Amino acid sequence: MTDFTESLKNIKNDGRRVMGCYPLYPPVELLHSMGFNPVIMWGLREHIISLTESDKHLQVYACSVARYMIEFIHLNASLLDGIVSYNACDTLRNMPEIVKCMLDGHGKSIPSFTFHVPAVSFEQSAEAGNYLGLHLNRLISAVEKEYHIKFSGDKFAESIELYRTMRNLCREIEALVSKGIIPFYIFCEAVGEGYFTSVEKHIEKLKSVVNDYTSNSKNVKNKRIILSGILNPPIGITKLFENCGLTVAGNDIAMLKRSYAFTPGIKDNPIEYYCSFYQERFPCTTILFSSDRRIDELKSLIENSGADGFVFVGEKFCEYEYFEMPFIEKKLKEWGIPGLFIEISTEDRDNLAQYKTRIEAFSEIL
Amino acid sequence: MTNSSQENNTNENNTNTKTKAGEHLSKIMKEFYINQHLDAQAGKFCVWAAIIVPLEILRGFDIIVGIPENYSAMTASKGLGSAQCERSHQLGFSPDLCSYARIDLGNNLYPPKDAQMPPLPRPDLIITDNNNCSLLAKWFDVYHREYNIPHFILDVPFCYNPQDYDGLNYILSQYKDIIRKIENMTGQKYDIDKTREAMNNTNEALKHWKRFMNAALHKPAGITAFDSFVQMATFVTLRGTPQIVEQYKLLADETEVRIAEKIFPVPDEKYRLLWDNIAPWHQLRKMSSRLKQLDANIVYATYTSCLGTIEGGIDLYEYDGVDPLKHLARTQNFSVCPYGLELRYEVIEKLVDRCGIDGMVFANNKSCKVYSLMQLDIQKRLIDKLKIPSIMIDVDHADVTRYSEEGVFIRIEALLEQIDRYKNVC
Ligand code: SF4
Ligand code: SF4
């Protein structure tokens, strides 16, 4: 398994600054174009052993994303040149000051930048676009000032193209996973590592995954499932799916599809780019106004992938996901698609046996 | 229908009879809920609004305004909260969600046949905001889908620093969107003069509120925080109306008379405590009377100190009578959750100083993460900077199954002993 601290050191050895970004959808293209290597600090459950520092600052009912993130920042503070966050969710909006307290307590300090992403559609509130623009301009100015650098439209356009390439490759691999050619856990690992490396290296990694498996044209007749949730399921669980003869035909996971499904067509204007990025992206439970669209997307995801079942692997204490589940369950019934609902808590990393029977039983009813 | 005060009213004098303000509160809340149902039967347009949505704007229309959060608090104070939570679990909602939301979803989507309290009239439109929490928007979105009605979300930037000019204008622009939305849906013309009048009422009422809250500064305190919890219900439902002016005037006047007559809720008050989090609705009477036996009084709460303030403040941010919408936008963040740790600490520091606080009770409330998540760091800072003893107790504001009275009182007694030690040392 990749050591993320080593990854950060490698980035720094390559001469780039590391910008730690809070999940879920920070402006990575912008930060990359300004000379940073953005790393999105999620998917850490299998990389961090104890939460000693986190427990001093966050109650155990905070979701695992927040708890691991604060521990990660603590462990890697000397490797982070800055931290960027936005109001992604109720928990994350409270974190910048908690992280500051944690760093202060250790006599450390990391430049921190926050900005506001409107939680509403521009259709409802036309001014929301201008307000986002204002915040992005403030973010750019603050970063320019802190690091004595200048934003460049040309560089931004280059960064967009790199991220577009990366996301296209993710979609290509997703299709190969859906055909049963690439194991889902390989895909999860490749995407997960990408959050802690440079986009250039991530592209190379994804290409090598494609190359390693394209000669493999097995025609599997597995049952097909859609996976949903915030984080990639723990590797143990993804392997369980495969061992039970289930192919991941598609996903609606925030770390996967919700992140790579969409890159705006805009070329070099950051304001226009991010207005489109946050308004038109693949729906997410945290993008408040996109809930209605989400149901339609899930329906077409199920139909287009020929899925036989739907598995939700939820983060314990993530209200965003919780509120939509009963409605999705109702819809699944209407569509005749069986659903399995699993909830993973912070402590569940080493305790996956309990899920085995449920996944086996589910695969049998499909 | 009754209101929380009738079951759990702490606004009683020493002979345990209800105060005039307590009686008046019950009366106006009862009228409020009865009128809502009569208006709904008459076919009036109904909006469900989150508690921080400025009701003064909605008073510019002839519509019904239902406040689900208040209804949940009332359900909890009548001891019905856990049963309704359970019904929401049966609908598939997670037990880890905020208990207000669970009660409300139980109340509306799965009401018991023999419901003691009829649900709020069905809404035509939902208006929420995300500055208290975005969980609210997700919760009300359930009704948007179930009832197939529009849901307007007021997007309010979270404040790490006091609100700035652009933030204010952004909120103002959305108020105008709300007005347009209601005009389009109802065919009514918005009447800003009614909002102006409502703003004047709110401002007047809040002056009386602050007068009432100042009774806590007296030693012994003229009120307990529990009194303020009960009385807050009127603010979240009747903001902008003449009834709230009348209620808070009566309340403040009566409280001042009681102080003059040396009638105090905890006459032998030895410990003055500050509460941080939402009210423990299911424990108002029990907790206040057990504290009284210990000569302890939770005199003030961050939860109720915030009415009429701006980020980080504890004093009334007065309406200048010029532009009601602008004033509402400026005070949009009055409740505690829309602002960050630094500003929240500022509030606590000011309250500790002004109220002569001996110790602090942090209610660690798993149901309300936005209120609770920063408490560990605030508590540490409080001890480091002010040397104020404090405890963290587990309390769910509306779900009594997540509360252990004995466990909590063991900690409270330990806090009082710690205060004694501090007092002896100093
Ligand atoms: S899992 Fe949910 S609560 Fe946690 S950071 Fe992600 S969106 Fe926020
Ligand atoms: S989580 Fe807290 S702020 Fe949000 S609705 Fe519940 S009690 Fe209110």
CSV table of N, CA and C in Angstrom, one decimal, chain A residues 103-219:
chain,number,residue,atom,x,y,z
A,103,LEU,N,-2.9,22.8,15.4
A,103,LEU,CA,-1.5,23.2,15.0
A,103,LEU,C,-0.9,24.1,16.0
A,104,ASP,N,-1.7,25.1,16.5
A,104,ASP,CA,-1.2,26.0,17.5
A,104,ASP,C,-0.7,25.3,18.7
A,105,GLY,N,-1.4,24.2,19.1
A,105,GLY,CA,-1.0,23.4,20.3
A,105,GLY,C,0.4,22.8,20.1
A,106,HIS,N,0.8,22.6,18.8
A,106,HIS,CA,2.1,22.0,18.6
A,106,HIS,C,3.1,23.1,18.1
A,107,GLY,N,2.7,24.3,18.3
A,107,GLY,CA,3.6,25.4,17.8
A,107,GLY,C,3.8,25.4,16.3
A,108,LYS,N,2.9,25.0,15.6
A,108,LYS,CA,3.0,24.9,14.1
A,108,LYS,C,2.0,25.9,13.5
A,109,SER,N,2.3,26.2,12.3
A,109,SER,CA,1.3,27.1,11.6
A,109,SER,C,1.4,26.8,10.1
A,110,ILE,N,0.3,26.7,9.4
A,110,ILE,CA,0.2,26.5,8.0
A,110,ILE,C,-0.7,27.5,7.4
A,111,PRO,N,-0.3,28.2,6.3
A,111,PRO,CA,-1.2,29.2,5.7
A,111,PRO,C,-2.5,28.5,5.3
A,112,SER,N,-3.7,29.1,5.7
A,112,SER,CA,-4.9,28.4,5.4
A,112,SER,C,-5.9,29.3,4.6
A,113,PHE,N,-6.5,28.8,3.7
A,113,PHE,CA,-7.4,29.6,2.8
A,113,PHE,C,-8.8,28.9,2.8
A,114,THR,N,-9.8,29.8,2.9
A,114,THR,CA,-11.2,29.2,2.8
A,114,THR,C,-11.9,30.0,1.8
A,115,PHE,N,-12.9,29.4,1.2
A,115,PHE,CA,-13.8,30.1,0.2
A,115,PHE,C,-15.1,29.5,0.3
A,116,HIS,N,-16.1,30.2,-0.2
A,116,HIS,CA,-17.5,29.8,-0.1
A,116,HIS,C,-18.0,29.3,-1.5
A,117,VAL,N,-18.6,28.1,-1.5
A,117,VAL,CA,-19.2,27.6,-2.7
A,117,VAL,C,-20.7,27.7,-2.5
A,118,PRO,N,-21.5,28.5,-3.3
A,118,PRO,CA,-22.9,28.6,-3.0
A,118,PRO,C,-23.6,27.2,-3.1
A,119,ALA,N,-24.5,27.0,-2.1
A,119,ALA,CA,-25.2,25.7,-2.0
A,119,ALA,C,-26.5,25.7,-2.8
A,120,VAL,N,-26.6,26.7,-3.7
A,120,VAL,CA,-27.9,26.9,-4.4
A,120,VAL,C,-27.6,27.0,-5.9
A,121,SER,N,-28.7,26.7,-6.6
A,121,SER,CA,-28.5,26.8,-8.1
A,121,SER,C,-28.6,28.3,-8.5
A,122,PHE,N,-27.9,28.6,-9.6
A,122,PHE,CA,-28.0,29.9,-10.1
A,122,PHE,C,-29.4,30.3,-10.6
A,123,GLU,N,-30.1,29.2,-11.0
A,123,GLU,CA,-31.5,29.4,-11.4
A,123,GLU,C,-32.3,30.0,-10.3
A,124,GLN,N,-32.1,29.5,-9.1
A,124,GLN,CA,-32.9,30.0,-7.9
A,124,GLN,C,-32.3,31.4,-7.5
A,125,SER,N,-31.0,31.5,-7.4
A,125,SER,CA,-30.4,32.7,-6.9
A,125,SER,C,-29.3,33.2,-7.9
A,126,ALA,N,-29.7,34.1,-8.8
A,126,ALA,CA,-28.8,34.5,-9.8
A,126,ALA,C,-27.5,35.1,-9.3
A,127,GLU,N,-27.5,35.7,-8.1
A,127,GLU,CA,-26.3,36.4,-7.6
A,127,GLU,C,-25.3,35.4,-7.1
A,128,ALA,N,-25.7,34.1,-7.0
A,128,ALA,CA,-24.8,33.1,-6.4
A,128,ALA,C,-23.5,33.0,-7.3
A,129,GLY,N,-23.7,33.1,-8.6
A,129,GLY,CA,-22.5,33.0,-9.5
A,129,GLY,C,-21.5,34.1,-9.2
A,130,ASN,N,-22.0,35.3,-9.1
A,130,ASN,CA,-21.1,36.5,-8.8
A,130,ASN,C,-20.4,36.3,-7.5
A,131,TYR,N,-21.2,35.8,-6.5
A,131,TYR,CA,-20.6,35.6,-5.2
A,131,TYR,C,-19.5,34.6,-5.2
A,132,LEU,N,-19.7,33.5,-6.0
A,132,LEU,CA,-18.6,32.5,-6.1
A,132,LEU,C,-17.4,33.1,-6.8
A,133,GLY,N,-17.7,33.9,-7.8
A,133,GLY,CA,-16.6,34.6,-8.5
A,133,GLY,C,-15.8,35.5,-7.6
A,134,LEU,N,-16.5,36.2,-6.7
A,134,LEU,CA,-15.8,37.1,-5.8
A,134,LEU,C,-14.9,36.3,-4.8
A,135,HIS,N,-15.4,35.1,-4.4
A,135,HIS,CA,-14.6,34.3,-3.5
A,135,HIS,C,-13.4,33.7,-4.2
A,136,LEU,N,-13.6,33.3,-5.4
A,136,LEU,CA,-12.5,32.7,-6.1
A,136,LEU,C,-11.4,33.8,-6.4
A,137,ASN,N,-11.9,35.0,-6.7
A,137,ASN,CA,-10.9,36.1,-6.9
A,137,ASN,C,-10.1,36.3,-5.6
A,138,ARG,N,-10.8,36.3,-4.5
A,138,ARG,CA,-10.2,36.5,-3.2
A,138,ARG,C,-9.2,35.4,-2.9
A,139,LEU,N,-9.6,34.2,-3.3
A,139,LEU,CA,-8.7,33.0,-3.0
A,139,LEU,C,-7.4,33.2,-3.9
A,140,ILE,N,-7.6,33.5,-5.1
A,140,ILE,CA,-6.4,33.7,-6.0
A,140,ILE,C,-5.5,34.8,-5.5
A,141,SER,N,-6.1,35.9,-5.1
A,141,SER,CA,-5.3,37.0,-4.6
A,141,SER,C,-4.6,36.6,-3.3
A,142,ALA,N,-5.3,35.9,-2.4
A,142,ALA,CA,-4.6,35.5,-1.1
A,142,ALA,C,-3.5,34.6,-1.4
A,143,VAL,N,-3.6,33.7,-2.3
A,143,VAL,CA,-2.6,32.7,-2.6
A,143,VAL,C,-1.4,33.4,-3.3
A,144,GLU,N,-1.7,34.3,-4.2
A,144,GLU,CA,-0.7,35.1,-4.9
A,144,GLU,C,0.2,35.9,-3.9
A,145,LYS,N,-0.6,36.5,-2.9
A,145,LYS,CA,0.1,37.3,-1.9
A,145,LYS,C,1.0,36.5,-1.0
A,146,GLU,N,0.4,35.4,-0.5
A,146,GLU,CA,1.1,34.5,0.4
A,146,GLU,C,2.4,34.0,-0.1
A,147,TYR,N,2.4,33.5,-1.4
A,147,TYR,CA,3.5,32.8,-2.0
A,147,TYR,C,4.3,33.6,-3.0
A,148,HIS,N,3.9,34.9,-3.2
A,148,HIS,CA,4.5,35.8,-4.2
A,148,HIS,C,4.5,35.1,-5.6
A,149,ILE,N,3.4,34.8,-6.0
A,149,ILE,CA,3.2,34.1,-7.3
A,149,ILE,C,2.1,34.9,-8.1
A,150,LYS,N,2.0,34.5,-9.4
A,150,LYS,CA,1.0,35.2,-10.2
A,150,LYS,C,0.1,34.1,-10.9
A,151,PHE,N,-1.2,34.4,-10.9
A,151,PHE,CA,-2.1,33.5,-11.7
A,151,PHE,C,-1.8,33.7,-13.2
A,152,SER,N,-1.9,32.6,-13.9
A,152,SER,CA,-1.8,32.7,-15.4
A,152,SER,C,-2.9,31.9,-16.1
A,153,GLY,N,-3.6,32.6,-16.9
A,153,GLY,CA,-4.7,32.0,-17.7
A,153,GLY,C,-4.2,30.8,-18.5
A,154,ASP,N,-3.0,31.0,-19.1
A,154,ASP,CA,-2.5,29.9,-20.0
A,154,ASP,C,-2.1,28.7,-19.2
A,155,LYS,N,-1.5,28.9,-18.0
A,155,LYS,CA,-1.2,27.8,-17.2
A,155,LYS,C,-2.4,27.1,-16.7
A,156,PHE,N,-3.4,27.9,-16.4
A,156,PHE,CA,-4.7,27.3,-15.9
A,156,PHE,C,-5.3,26.4,-17.0
A,157,ALA,N,-5.2,26.9,-18.2
A,157,ALA,CA,-5.8,26.1,-19.3
A,157,ALA,C,-5.0,24.8,-19.4
A,158,GLU,N,-3.7,24.8,-19.2
A,158,GLU,CA,-2.9,23.6,-19.3
A,158,GLU,C,-3.3,22.6,-18.2
A,159,SER,N,-3.5,23.2,-17.0
A,159,SER,CA,-3.8,22.4,-15.9
A,159,SER,C,-5.2,21.7,-16.1
A,160,ILE,N,-6.1,22.5,-16.7
A,160,ILE,CA,-7.5,21.9,-16.9
A,160,ILE,C,-7.3,20.7,-17.8
A,161,GLU,N,-6.5,20.8,-18.9
A,161,GLU,CA,-6.3,19.7,-19.8
A,161,GLU,C,-5.7,18.5,-19.1
A,162,LEU,N,-4.8,18.7,-18.2
A,162,LEU,CA,-4.2,17.6,-17.5
A,162,LEU,C,-5.3,16.9,-16.7
A,163,TYR,N,-6.1,17.6,-15.9
A,163,TYR,CA,-7.1,17.0,-15.1
A,163,TYR,C,-8.2,16.4,-16.0
A,164,ARG,N,-8.4,17.0,-17.2
A,164,ARG,CA,-9.4,16.4,-18.0
A,164,ARG,C,-8.9,15.0,-18.5
A,165,THR,N,-7.7,15.0,-18.8
A,165,THR,CA,-7.1,13.7,-19.3
A,165,THR,C,-7.2,12.7,-18.2
A,166,MET,N,-6.8,13.1,-17.0
A,166,MET,CA,-6.9,12.2,-15.8
A,166,MET,C,-8.3,11.6,-15.6
A,167,ARG,N,-9.3,12.6,-15.7
A,167,ARG,CA,-10.7,12.1,-15.5
A,167,ARG,C,-11.2,11.2,-16.6
A,168,ASN,N,-10.7,11.5,-17.8
A,168,ASN,CA,-11.2,10.7,-19.0
A,168,ASN,C,-10.6,9.3,-18.8
A,169,LEU,N,-9.4,9.2,-18.3
A,169,LEU,CA,-8.8,7.9,-18.0
A,169,LEU,C,-9.6,7.1,-16.9
A,170,CYS,N,-10.0,7.9,-15.9
A,170,CYS,CA,-10.8,7.2,-14.9
A,170,CYS,C,-12.0,6.6,-15.5
A,171,ARG,N,-12.6,7.4,-16.4
A,171,ARG,CA,-13.9,6.9,-17.0
A,171,ARG,C,-13.6,5.7,-17.8
A,172,GLU,N,-12.5,5.7,-18.5
A,172,GLU,CA,-12.1,4.5,-19.3
A,172,GLU,C,-11.9,3.3,-18.5
A,173,ILE,N,-11.3,3.5,-17.3
A,173,ILE,CA,-11.0,2.3,-16.5
A,173,ILE,C,-12.4,1.9,-15.9
A,174,GLU,N,-13.2,2.8,-15.5
A,174,GLU,CA,-14.5,2.5,-15.0
A,174,GLU,C,-15.3,1.5,-15.9
A,175,ALA,N,-15.2,1.9,-17.2
A,175,ALA,CA,-15.8,1.0,-18.3
A,175,ALA,C,-15.2,-0.4,-18.3
A,176,LEU,N,-13.9,-0.4,-18.1
A,176,LEU,CA,-13.2,-1.8,-18.1
A,176,LEU,C,-13.6,-2.5,-16.8
A,177,VAL,N,-13.8,-1.8,-15.7
A,177,VAL,CA,-14.2,-2.5,-14.5
A,177,VAL,C,-15.6,-3.1,-14.7
A,178,SER,N,-16.4,-2.3,-15.4
A,178,SER,CA,-17.8,-2.7,-15.6
A,178,SER,C,-17.9,-3.9,-16.5
A,179,LYS,N,-16.9,-4.1,-17.4
A,179,LYS,CA,-16.9,-5.3,-18.2
A,179,LYS,C,-16.2,-6.5,-17.5
A,180,GLY,N,-15.8,-6.2,-16.3
A,180,GLY,CA,-15.1,-7.3,-15.5
A,180,GLY,C,-13.7,-7.5,-15.9
A,181,ILE,N,-13.1,-6.6,-16.7
A,181,ILE,CA,-11.7,-6.7,-17.1
A,181,ILE,C,-10.7,-6.3,-16.1
A,182,ILE,N,-11.1,-5.2,-15.4
A,182,ILE,CA,-10.2,-4.7,-14.3
A,182,ILE,C,-10.9,-4.9,-13.0
A,183,PRO,N,-10.2,-5.5,-12.0
A,183,PRO,CA,-10.9,-5.6,-10.7
A,183,PRO,C,-11.1,-4.3,-10.1
A,184,PHE,N,-12.3,-4.2,-9.4
A,184,PHE,CA,-12.7,-2.9,-8.8
A,184,PHE,C,-11.7,-2.4,-7.8
A,185,TYR,N,-11.1,-3.3,-7.1
A,185,TYR,CA,-10.1,-2.8,-6.0
A,185,TYR,C,-8.9,-2.1,-6.6
A,186,ILE,N,-8.5,-2.6,-7.8
A,186,ILE,CA,-7.3,-2.0,-8.5
A,186,ILE,C,-7.7,-0.6,-8.9
A,187,PHE,N,-8.9,-0.4,-9.4
A,187,PHE,CA,-9.4,0.9,-9.8
A,187,PHE,C,-9.4,1.8,-8.6
A,188,CYS,N,-10.0,1.3,-7.5
A,188,CYS,CA,-10.1,2.2,-6.3
A,188,CYS,C,-8.7,2.6,-5.8
A,189,GLU,N,-7.7,1.6,-5.8
A,189,GLU,CA,-6.4,2.0,-5.4
A,189,GLU,C,-5.8,3.0,-6.3
A,190,ALA,N,-6.0,2.8,-7.6
A,190,ALA,CA,-5.3,3.8,-8.6
A,190,ALA,C,-5.9,5.2,-8.4
A,191,VAL,N,-7.2,5.2,-8.2
A,191,VAL,CA,-7.8,6.6,-8.1
A,191,VAL,C,-7.4,7.2,-6.7
A,192,GLY,N,-7.5,6.3,-5.7
A,192,GLY,CA,-7.2,6.8,-4.3
A,192,GLY,C,-5.8,7.3,-4.2
A,193,GLU,N,-4.8,6.6,-4.8
A,193,GLU,CA,-3.4,7.1,-4.8
A,193,GLU,C,-3.3,8.5,-5.5
A,194,GLY,N,-4.1,8.6,-6.5
A,194,GLY,CA,-4.0,9.8,-7.3
A,194,GLY,C,-4.3,11.1,-6.5
A,195,TYR,N,-5.0,11.0,-5.4
A,195,TYR,CA,-5.3,12.2,-4.6
A,195,TYR,C,-4.0,12.6,-3.9
A,196,PHE,N,-3.0,11.8,-3.8
A,196,PHE,CA,-1.8,12.1,-3.0
A,196,PHE,C,-0.5,12.1,-3.9
A,197,THR,N,-0.8,12.3,-5.2
A,197,THR,CA,0.4,12.4,-6.1
A,197,THR,C,0.2,13.5,-7.1
A,198,SER,N,1.1,13.7,-8.0
A,198,SER,CA,0.9,14.8,-9.0
A,198,SER,C,0.0,14.2,-10.0
A,199,VAL,N,-0.8,15.1,-10.7
A,199,VAL,CA,-1.7,14.7,-11.7
A,199,VAL,C,-1.0,14.1,-12.9
A,200,GLU,N,0.3,14.6,-13.1
A,200,GLU,CA,1.1,14.0,-14.2
A,200,GLU,C,1.4,12.5,-13.9
A,201,LYS,N,1.8,12.2,-12.6
A,201,LYS,CA,2.1,10.8,-12.3
A,201,LYS,C,0.8,10.0,-12.2
A,202,HIS,N,-0.2,10.7,-11.8
A,202,HIS,CA,-1.5,9.9,-11.7
A,202,HIS,C,-1.9,9.5,-13.1
A,203,ILE,N,-1.7,10.3,-14.1
A,203,ILE,CA,-2.1,10.0,-15.5
A,203,ILE,C,-1.3,8.8,-15.9
A,204,GLU,N,0.0,8.8,-15.6
A,204,GLU,CA,0.9,7.6,-16.0
A,204,GLU,C,0.4,6.4,-15.3
A,205,LYS,N,0.1,6.5,-14.0
A,205,LYS,CA,-0.4,5.3,-13.3
A,205,LYS,C,-1.7,4.7,-13.9
A,206,LEU,N,-2.6,5.6,-14.3
A,206,LEU,CA,-3.9,5.2,-14.8
A,206,LEU,C,-3.7,4.5,-16.2
A,207,LYS,N,-2.7,5.1,-17.0
A,207,LYS,CA,-2.4,4.5,-18.3
A,207,LYS,C,-1.9,3.1,-18.1
A,208,SER,N,-1.0,3.0,-17.1
A,208,SER,CA,-0.4,1.7,-16.9
A,208,SER,C,-1.4,0.6,-16.5
A,209,VAL,N,-2.4,1.1,-15.7
A,209,VAL,CA,-3.5,0.2,-15.3
A,209,VAL,C,-4.3,-0.3,-16.6
A,210,VAL,N,-4.5,0.7,-17.5
A,210,VAL,CA,-5.2,0.3,-18.7
A,210,VAL,C,-4.4,-0.7,-19.5
A,211,ASN,N,-3.1,-0.4,-19.6
A,211,ASN,CA,-2.2,-1.2,-20.4
A,211,ASN,C,-2.1,-2.6,-19.8
A,212,ASP,N,-2.0,-2.7,-18.5
A,212,ASP,CA,-1.9,-4.0,-17.9
A,212,ASP,C,-3.0,-4.9,-18.1
A,213,TYR,N,-4.2,-4.3,-18.4
A,213,TYR,CA,-5.4,-5.2,-18.4
A,213,TYR,C,-6.1,-5.3,-19.8
A,214,THR,N,-5.7,-4.4,-20.7
A,214,THR,CA,-6.5,-4.5,-22.0
A,214,THR,C,-6.4,-5.8,-22.7
A,215,SER,N,-5.2,-6.4,-22.5
A,215,SER,CA,-5.1,-7.7,-23.2
A,215,SER,C,-6.0,-8.8,-22.6
A,216,ASN,N,-6.5,-8.5,-21.4
A,216,ASN,CA,-7.3,-9.4,-20.7
A,216,ASN,C,-8.8,-9.2,-21.1
A,217,SER,N,-9.3,-10.0,-22.0
A,217,SER,CA,-10.6,-9.7,-22.5
A,217,SER,C,-11.6,-10.8,-22.0
A,218,LYS,N,-11.5,-11.1,-20.7
A,218,LYS,CA,-12.4,-12.2,-20.3
A,218,LYS,C,-13.9,-11.7,-20.3
A,219,ASN,N,-14.8,-12.6,-20.6
A,219,ASN,CA,-16.2,-12.2,-20.7
A,219,ASN,C,-16.9,-12.8,-19.5
